[in-house]
Structures are given as structure tokens and as C-alpha cells.
């Protein structure tokens, strides 16, 4: 089967195979990515993050259904469901989203990190492109917001939705501080619980403290995802942010910036590999010995290696 042609036609099987190829870093991955690249850049990407158990998957499910009712197709990437924090949520996610998997306009994929968070953001970005090229109007990335790697993953998104819940302990406040800067829209989920007003107030105060000069003030919405309450308004808020980004030219600016960082990161990797190939060997070993025995210094060593390699 011609994976690329089928993928561009939106075939679920082709999407699935392409993702597997990228996930396992098979040789064909680069060629597939190269061929589909011209067809990317059309999807709107939404990142959903927040503390473990906040209701991210439930919200993703409801948001997806809302987008479907608005005639949009949706691709979902659930990253790191195998996190120690979420103990076995992968199965729960699968069951809960079962209904969606029957829908031809929806594609869902879970990506396990297998302890390699580093390459995860790159792989997530590639899966986003696959879903984008396959014609999905909206691509949603769901990830537990507990660290820098997850924040990096979410940076692929045009709009970041941070899901919070009322009545959590103090250490969760710390997590909140870390993911507060990246939120364009906030959902106070489980708004059927106590402490909503307080959390809302705290959030508004934190946003007041934010000195950054962005014309967009993040919106704080309330949802009860399990009851499908507040979801229409939440999707409206996401759309408002999208409109803001488009009309202000910031969407284009952000995407340019992302493309730039992507090329730089790839260059960085390629140069490292090239250097290691060129430099490694007995010559490098003796150079190391020289420096280690103080017959040479590392600064001069780097200079001489560079001038040799760049010749
Ligand atoms: N009371 C209440 N429960 C909710 C609400 N939204 C989700 N839940 C429940 O909260 C639990 C966790 O929801 P998930 O959607 O799995 O949360 P998650 O953030 O995806 O969890 P992880 O992926 O494990 O971090 C489930 O039992 C949901 O049914 C809500 O608005 N109110
Ligand atoms: Mg989840």
C-alpha cells in the first residue's frame, strides 16, 4: 500500500501505520514526513494539559464531540498516559473514547513514552503533522502537565488549554505555577465541587500579576466535563483565541518561530551526529589524553578539532 497517498486521503490504516513508523523511528519515517510536509500547516492544534486526574480525557472527549457537531474533523494524540501519576488510565481512556473511535471524522492515538520523554516532543510534533496532512481540521494533544517535557510537548499547540480542579492540595499549586504561563484558556473543571470561586479568584489574581505584554488575557472557563456542562462555551473561548491569533498576525508569527526552532533542533542533531562521526576515533582519544595531562587545554583542542572538521 502507498502509505503517503492513502494517508493524504485520510485512511485510518495509513495514518496508523505512518504513526507507528515515526514512533519506532523506522527508516521510512523521514521519507514519509518529507512527502507529506507540503500538505501540513492547515490543522488548528490544541494542547490540553493539567494535573493528573483533572478531567483532561473527559474534556477532550466532550470538546471533540462539540467540534464534530460544528462539522470539524478531529485528531487526538494522548501523550504519556502511562505516566506513573495516572496509573493505567490508558485503558480507561480507550473505553471512554470508544464512541469516538466509531466516528470516521475522528482519529485517536495514544503514545506511550517508555521513559524517553526527550524525543517525545519531536515525535508528537511529527504525529501532529501526520494528522494534519490526513486532513484533520483540529488536532488535540492531551498530556499530563507535570514537568518541562510535557510543557515542551504542548508548545506544538496553537492554543493551550490548561485544566485545573478546585480543592487540590498545596503541591498542586506548585504544578499550577509551572503551567500557568502556558495557558491561553483555562478550564476549572469539576466545577460541581467546592472551592470553584476561590480557585477562580486565585487564578484571576495570578493573571493580574502577569506583566507580559500580550494583548490576550487568558480566559477562565468553568466546566463539568462528566456532565458536558460548559463545553460549548469552552470551545467558543478556544475559537476566540484562535481568531485573536489569526487577526493579530500572531498565529503566523508563532508558526514561523516554531518552524525555525524545528529546523534548528534538526540541524543541531545532524551536526552532532556528523561531528561524532568525524571526530571520534584514536585521534580524538589522544587529544583527550593530551588535555587530561595538561599538555593541551580544552579550548585549543576544540578550536583545532573545529578547524579540522570545517576544512
Ligand atoms: N465530579 C466530576 N468528575 C469529573 C469531571 N470531569 C471528569 N471527572 C472524573 O474524573 C476522573 C478523571 O477524569 P479523566 O478525564 O480521566 O482525567 P485526566 O485528567 O485525563 O486523568 P489522567 O490522564 O490520568 O491525568 C474520572 O473518573 C472522570 O469521570 C467533572 O467535571 N466533575
Ligand atoms: Mg487522561
Tab-separated table of C-alpha atoms and ligand atoms in Angstrom:
chain	number	residue	atom	x	y	z
A	1	UNK	CA	0.000	0.000	0.000
A	2	UNK	CA	1.156	3.524	-0.787
A	3	UNK	CA	1.118	4.927	2.735
A	4	UNK	CA	1.541	8.558	1.675
A	5	UNK	CA	-1.222	8.562	-0.939
A	6	UNK	CA	-3.618	6.725	1.360
A	7	UNK	CA	-2.707	8.980	4.261
A	8	UNK	CA	-3.430	12.107	2.241
A	9	UNK	CA	-6.809	10.529	1.513
A	10	UNK	CA	-7.435	10.263	5.237
A	11	UNK	CA	-7.231	6.481	5.521
A	12	UNK	CA	-7.188	5.461	9.184
A	13	UNK	CA	-4.998	2.476	8.451
A	14	UNK	CA	-2.425	4.617	6.651
A	15	UNK	CA	-2.438	7.210	9.440
A	16	UNK	CA	-1.933	4.453	11.946
A	17	UNK	CA	0.961	2.919	10.012
A	18	UNK	CA	2.653	6.256	9.468
A	19	UNK	CA	2.471	6.998	13.192
A	20	UNK	CA	3.950	3.607	14.053
A	21	UNK	CA	6.784	4.297	11.632
A	22	UNK	CA	7.543	7.612	13.310
A	23	UNK	CA	7.084	6.234	16.805
A	24	UNK	CA	9.570	3.426	16.261
A	25	UNK	CA	11.931	5.547	14.172
A	26	UNK	CA	11.780	3.157	11.221
A	27	UNK	CA	13.887	4.068	8.179
A	28	UNK	CA	10.864	5.081	6.074
A	29	UNK	CA	9.834	7.703	8.641
A	30	UNK	CA	11.881	10.548	7.159
A	31	UNK	CA	10.681	9.859	3.625
A	32	UNK	CA	7.041	9.810	4.725
A	33	UNK	CA	7.478	13.047	6.662
A	34	UNK	CA	9.200	14.685	3.673
A	35	UNK	CA	6.446	13.701	1.282
A	36	UNK	CA	3.555	14.806	3.465
A	37	UNK	CA	5.154	18.073	4.577
A	38	UNK	CA	3.668	20.227	1.767
A	39	UNK	CA	0.205	19.142	2.947
A	40	UNK	CA	0.687	20.258	6.538
A	41	UNK	CA	0.042	23.582	8.239
A	42	UNK	CA	-3.721	23.528	7.804
A	43	UNK	CA	-4.881	21.972	11.071
A	44	UNK	CA	-5.501	24.019	14.191
A	45	UNK	CA	-3.608	22.466	17.098
A	46	UNK	CA	-4.952	22.486	20.655
A	47	UNK	CA	-2.832	21.346	23.598
A	48	UNK	CA	-4.651	20.153	26.703
A	49	UNK	CA	-2.676	19.794	29.896
A	50	UNK	CA	-3.194	19.878	33.633
A	51	UNK	CA	-2.673	17.852	36.806
A	52	UNK	CA	-3.291	14.087	36.861
A	53	UNK	CA	-6.957	13.234	37.056
A	54	UNK	CA	-8.157	16.790	36.345
A	55	UNK	CA	-10.523	15.513	33.687
A	56	UNK	CA	-8.386	16.134	30.595
A	57	UNK	CA	-9.533	12.983	28.804
A	58	UNK	CA	-13.181	13.557	29.675
A	59	UNK	CA	-12.910	17.123	28.391
A	60	UNK	CA	-11.062	16.017	25.251
A	61	UNK	CA	-13.907	13.637	24.548
A	62	UNK	CA	-16.557	16.357	25.005
A	63	UNK	CA	-14.600	19.022	23.118
A	64	UNK	CA	-14.167	16.589	20.238
A	65	UNK	CA	-17.894	15.906	20.120
A	66	UNK	CA	-18.569	19.654	20.112
A	67	UNK	CA	-16.160	20.177	17.207
A	68	UNK	CA	-17.793	17.269	15.364
A	69	UNK	CA	-21.173	18.928	15.741
A	70	UNK	CA	-19.580	22.037	14.221
A	71	UNK	CA	-18.575	19.966	11.219
A	72	UNK	CA	-14.855	19.671	12.005
A	73	UNK	CA	-12.782	16.513	11.850
A	74	UNK	CA	-10.537	15.834	14.819
A	75	UNK	CA	-7.284	14.009	15.503
A	76	UNK	CA	-6.379	13.215	19.107
A	77	UNK	CA	-2.954	12.364	20.469
A	78	UNK	CA	-2.918	11.231	24.100
A	79	UNK	CA	0.700	11.516	25.211
A	80	UNK	CA	2.103	9.823	28.274
A	81	UNK	CA	-0.992	8.100	29.539
A	82	UNK	CA	1.393	5.568	31.062
A	83	UNK	CA	2.753	8.200	33.438
A	84	UNK	CA	3.159	6.894	36.986
A	85	UNK	CA	0.748	9.596	38.072
A	86	UNK	CA	-2.158	8.368	36.042
A	87	UNK	CA	-1.870	4.645	36.798
A	88	UNK	CA	-3.420	2.718	33.959
A	89	UNK	CA	-5.508	5.498	32.537
A	90	UNK	CA	-4.716	4.251	29.055
A	91	UNK	CA	-7.377	1.579	29.276
A	92	UNK	CA	-9.868	3.992	30.784
A	93	UNK	CA	-9.144	6.473	28.020
A	94	UNK	CA	-9.720	3.812	25.421
A	95	UNK	CA	-13.032	2.736	26.871
A	96	UNK	CA	-14.267	6.242	27.448
A	97	UNK	CA	-13.416	7.318	23.951
A	98	UNK	CA	-14.796	4.182	22.376
A	99	UNK	CA	-17.753	6.014	20.922
A	100	UNK	CA	-15.395	8.386	19.140
A	101	UNK	CA	-13.418	5.602	17.551
A	102	UNK	CA	-16.559	4.601	15.632
A	103	UNK	CA	-16.617	8.065	14.061
A	104	UNK	CA	-14.800	8.330	10.726
A	105	UNK	CA	-14.112	12.013	11.333
A	106	UNK	CA	-12.079	11.219	14.439
A	107	UNK	CA	-8.702	9.568	14.836
A	108	UNK	CA	-7.338	8.749	18.314
A	109	UNK	CA	-3.853	7.599	19.143
A	110	UNK	CA	-2.172	7.046	22.491
A	111	UNK	CA	1.578	7.459	22.631
A	112	UNK	CA	3.457	5.807	25.454
A	113	UNK	CA	6.696	7.470	26.429
A	114	UNK	CA	8.517	4.352	27.567
A	115	UNK	CA	10.768	6.520	29.687
A	116	UNK	CA	12.068	8.557	26.765
A	117	UNK	CA	10.439	11.920	27.275
A	118	UNK	CA	13.268	13.725	25.473
A	119	UNK	CA	12.428	12.676	21.934
A	120	UNK	CA	8.755	12.762	22.764
A	121	UNK	CA	8.107	16.362	21.807
A	122	UNK	CA	9.674	15.825	18.386
A	123	UNK	CA	7.663	12.670	17.819
A	124	UNK	CA	4.474	14.370	18.975
A	125	UNK	CA	5.134	17.194	16.525
A	126	UNK	CA	5.535	14.628	13.759
A	127	UNK	CA	2.302	12.868	14.659
A	128	UNK	CA	0.562	16.257	14.608
A	129	UNK	CA	1.821	16.711	11.039
A	130	UNK	CA	0.583	13.266	10.042
A	131	UNK	CA	-2.927	14.026	11.327
A	132	UNK	CA	-2.743	17.473	9.745
A	133	UNK	CA	-1.764	16.068	6.346
A	134	UNK	CA	-4.523	13.479	6.677
A	135	UNK	CA	-6.996	16.367	6.671
A	136	UNK	CA	-7.955	16.676	10.319
A	137	UNK	CA	-9.223	20.226	10.936
A	138	UNK	CA	-8.434	20.098	14.630
A	139	UNK	CA	-5.600	18.220	16.305
A	140	UNK	CA	-5.753	17.809	20.081
A	141	UNK	CA	-2.725	16.821	22.162
A	142	UNK	CA	-3.587	15.636	25.665
A	143	UNK	CA	-0.759	15.362	28.167
A	144	UNK	CA	-0.376	15.377	31.927
A	145	UNK	CA	1.174	18.676	32.970
A	146	UNK	CA	3.806	17.687	35.469
A	147	UNK	CA	7.120	18.791	34.028
A	148	UNK	CA	9.176	20.627	31.446
A	149	UNK	CA	8.983	17.815	28.898
A	150	UNK	CA	5.217	17.968	28.913
A	151	UNK	CA	5.374	21.716	28.580
A	152	UNK	CA	7.621	21.230	25.528
A	153	UNK	CA	5.113	18.819	24.050
A	154	UNK	CA	2.321	21.328	24.442
A	155	UNK	CA	4.424	24.034	22.745
A	156	UNK	CA	3.465	22.437	19.441
A	157	UNK	CA	-0.044	23.777	20.014
A	158	UNK	CA	-1.623	26.977	18.706
A	159	UNK	CA	-3.929	27.199	21.722
A	160	UNK	CA	-3.069	25.683	25.084
A	161	UNK	CA	-5.900	24.731	27.376
A	162	UNK	CA	-4.894	24.196	30.992
A	163	UNK	CA	-7.336	22.140	33.030
A	164	UNK	CA	-7.476	22.775	36.763
A	165	UNK	CA	-9.701	21.463	39.515
A	166	UNK	CA	-10.831	23.101	42.747
A	167	UNK	CA	-9.900	21.821	46.159
A	168	UNK	CA	-6.490	20.306	45.482
A	169	UNK	CA	-3.573	20.467	47.901
A	170	UNK	CA	-0.606	22.811	48.051
A	171	UNK	CA	1.785	20.790	45.913
A	172	UNK	CA	-0.711	21.044	43.114
A	173	UNK	CA	-0.447	24.795	43.463
A	174	UNK	CA	3.214	24.399	42.546
A	175	UNK	CA	2.285	22.489	39.418
A	176	UNK	CA	-0.165	25.217	38.623
A	177	UNK	CA	2.551	27.847	38.842
A	178	UNK	CA	4.570	25.909	36.275
A	179	UNK	CA	1.789	25.567	33.748
A	180	UNK	CA	0.146	28.899	34.338
A	181	UNK	CA	2.331	30.780	31.869
A	182	UNK	CA	1.429	28.484	29.026
A	183	UNK	CA	-2.356	28.662	29.378
A	184	UNK	CA	-4.306	30.611	26.749
A	185	UNK	CA	-7.580	29.279	28.069
A	186	UNK	CA	-8.183	27.752	31.483
A	187	UNK	CA	-10.892	25.313	32.376
A	188	UNK	CA	-11.798	24.993	36.010
A	189	UNK	CA	-13.172	21.508	35.647
A	190	UNK	CA	-15.176	19.594	38.252
A	191	UNK	CA	-16.942	22.865	38.859
A	192	UNK	CA	-19.588	20.763	40.614
A	193	UNK	CA	-17.168	20.598	43.535
A	194	UNK	CA	-16.453	23.035	46.306
A	195	UNK	CA	-13.815	25.715	46.002
A	196	UNK	CA	-14.587	26.932	42.488
A	197	UNK	CA	-14.978	30.579	43.467
A	198	UNK	CA	-11.746	30.532	45.414
A	199	UNK	CA	-9.748	28.949	42.617
A	200	UNK	CA	-11.271	31.354	40.112
A	201	UNK	CA	-10.255	34.293	42.296
A	202	UNK	CA	-6.738	32.908	42.756
A	203	UNK	CA	-6.405	32.454	39.032
A	204	UNK	CA	-7.577	35.981	38.270
A	205	UNK	CA	-5.077	37.313	40.810
A	206	UNK	CA	-2.247	35.346	39.264
A	207	UNK	CA	-3.196	36.620	35.830
A	208	UNK	CA	-3.203	40.182	37.213
A	209	UNK	CA	0.395	39.652	38.354
A	210	UNK	CA	1.442	38.575	34.888
A	211	UNK	CA	3.401	41.503	33.465
A	212	UNK	CA	3.872	40.147	29.961
A	213	UNK	CA	2.546	42.482	27.321
A	214	UNK	CA	0.362	40.126	25.374
A	215	UNK	CA	-2.895	41.597	24.230
A	216	UNK	CA	-4.623	38.324	25.009
A	217	UNK	CA	-5.817	37.862	28.556
A	218	UNK	CA	-6.315	34.153	29.171
A	219	UNK	CA	-9.940	33.203	29.666
A	220	UNK	CA	-11.044	31.256	32.703
A	221	UNK	CA	-13.960	28.962	31.989
A	222	UNK	CA	-15.894	26.568	34.225
A	223	UNK	CA	-16.779	23.062	33.175
A	224	UNK	CA	-18.262	19.867	34.476
A	225	UNK	CA	-16.831	17.618	31.805
A	226	UNK	CA	-18.533	14.478	33.062
A	227	UNK	CA	-21.917	16.229	32.627
A	228	UNK	CA	-20.956	18.011	29.406
A	229	UNK	CA	-21.528	21.357	31.118
A	230	UNK	CA	-19.726	24.481	29.907
A	231	UNK	CA	-18.200	22.692	26.936
A	232	UNK	CA	-19.850	24.819	24.230
A	233	UNK	CA	-18.595	27.963	25.988
A	234	UNK	CA	-15.137	26.414	26.391
A	235	UNK	CA	-14.893	25.651	22.679
A	236	UNK	CA	-16.111	29.207	21.980
A	237	UNK	CA	-13.262	30.506	24.153
A	238	UNK	CA	-10.743	28.391	22.235
A	239	UNK	CA	-12.179	29.730	18.977
A	240	UNK	CA	-11.925	33.297	20.323
A	241	UNK	CA	-8.240	32.718	20.998
A	242	UNK	CA	-7.793	31.263	17.543
A	243	UNK	CA	-9.485	34.308	15.982
A	244	UNK	CA	-7.316	36.607	18.077
A	245	UNK	CA	-4.133	34.857	16.945
A	246	UNK	CA	-5.177	34.950	13.305
A	247	UNK	CA	-6.311	38.571	13.240
A	248	UNK	CA	-3.302	39.881	15.170
A	249	UNK	CA	-0.875	38.050	12.911
A	250	UNK	CA	0.449	36.160	15.897
A	251	UNK	CA	-0.561	32.770	14.583
A	252	UNK	CA	1.711	33.269	11.595
A	253	UNK	CA	4.463	34.643	13.846
A	254	UNK	CA	4.258	31.731	16.276
A	255	UNK	CA	4.254	29.196	13.482
A	256	UNK	CA	7.254	30.813	11.813
A	257	UNK	CA	9.052	30.703	15.155
A	258	UNK	CA	8.153	27.039	15.575
A	259	UNK	CA	9.388	26.161	12.087
A	260	UNK	CA	12.630	27.978	12.848
A	261	UNK	CA	13.140	26.094	16.119
A	262	UNK	CA	12.309	22.859	14.395
A	263	UNK	CA	14.970	23.371	11.728
A	264	UNK	CA	17.487	24.493	14.354
A	265	UNK	CA	16.812	21.430	16.503
A	266	UNK	CA	17.212	19.146	13.498
A	267	UNK	CA	20.402	20.919	12.444
A	268	UNK	CA	21.722	20.610	15.967
A	269	UNK	CA	21.117	16.886	15.922
A	270	UNK	CA	22.543	16.417	12.430
A	271	UNK	CA	25.679	18.398	13.246
A	272	UNK	CA	26.214	16.398	16.427
A	273	UNK	CA	25.972	13.130	14.537
A	274	UNK	CA	28.282	14.439	11.798
A	275	UNK	CA	30.791	15.693	14.351
A	276	UNK	CA	30.828	12.449	16.275
A	277	UNK	CA	31.456	10.541	13.060
A	278	UNK	CA	34.265	12.870	12.028
A	279	UNK	CA	35.871	13.327	15.397
A	280	UNK	CA	35.567	10.012	17.157
A	281	UNK	CA	38.474	7.622	16.897
A	282	UNK	CA	42.030	7.258	18.072
A	283	UNK	CA	42.921	10.834	17.164
A	284	UNK	CA	40.243	12.107	19.497
A	285	UNK	CA	41.415	9.734	22.216
A	286	UNK	CA	44.975	11.053	22.032
A	287	UNK	CA	43.687	14.622	22.013
A	288	UNK	CA	41.731	13.833	25.191
A	289	UNK	CA	44.876	12.358	26.754
A	290	UNK	CA	46.835	15.488	25.864
A	291	UNK	CA	44.239	17.722	27.501
A	292	UNK	CA	43.912	15.448	30.500
A	293	UNK	CA	47.685	15.504	31.022
A	294	UNK	CA	47.705	19.297	30.756
A	295	UNK	CA	49.824	19.226	27.628
A	296	UNK	CA	46.968	20.972	25.883
A	297	UNK	CA	43.879	22.867	27.043
A	298	UNK	CA	40.279	22.058	26.069
A	299	UNK	CA	39.752	25.478	24.447
A	300	UNK	CA	42.598	24.979	21.989
A	301	UNK	CA	41.541	21.378	21.483
A	302	UNK	CA	38.027	22.413	20.441
A	303	UNK	CA	39.469	25.062	18.108
A	304	UNK	CA	41.758	22.599	16.393
A	305	UNK	CA	39.024	19.965	16.041
A	306	UNK	CA	36.640	22.547	14.581
A	307	UNK	CA	39.127	23.909	12.076
A	308	UNK	CA	39.909	20.339	11.051
A	309	UNK	CA	36.258	19.348	10.618
A	310	UNK	CA	35.134	22.543	8.885
A	311	UNK	CA	38.011	22.499	6.412
B	1	LIG	N1	-17.178	15.300	39.619
B	1	LIG	C1	-16.606	15.394	38.435
B	1	LIG	N2	-15.851	14.380	37.983
B	1	LIG	C2	-15.272	14.510	36.773
B	1	LIG	C3	-15.429	15.666	35.970
B	1	LIG	N3	-14.726	15.505	34.843
B	1	LIG	C4	-14.132	14.303	34.916
B	1	LIG	N4	-14.447	13.687	36.083
B	1	LIG	C5	-13.997	12.389	36.551
B	1	LIG	O1	-12.653	12.492	36.989
B	1	LIG	C6	-11.941	11.283	36.735
B	1	LIG	C7	-10.663	11.559	35.957
B	1	LIG	O2	-11.027	12.028	34.676
B	1	LIG	P1	-10.041	11.901	33.426
B	1	LIG	O3	-10.760	12.544	32.285
B	1	LIG	O4	-9.559	10.512	33.253
B	1	LIG	O5	-8.860	12.816	33.909
B	1	LIG	P2	-7.423	13.013	33.224
B	1	LIG	O6	-7.021	14.392	33.549
B	1	LIG	O7	-7.498	12.653	31.789
B	1	LIG	O8	-6.543	11.967	34.006
B	1	LIG	P3	-5.063	11.467	33.648
B	1	LIG	O9	-4.971	11.324	32.156
B	1	LIG	O10	-4.975	10.173	34.369
B	1	LIG	O11	-4.138	12.500	34.193
B	1	LIG	C8	-12.905	10.376	36.005
B	1	LIG	O12	-13.459	9.492	36.925
B	1	LIG	C9	-13.961	11.334	35.477
B	1	LIG	O13	-15.200	10.738	35.312
B	1	LIG	C10	-16.256	16.718	36.487
B	1	LIG	O14	-16.431	17.769	35.870
B	1	LIG	N5	-16.814	16.527	37.712
B	2	LIG	MG1	-6.236	11.344	30.614
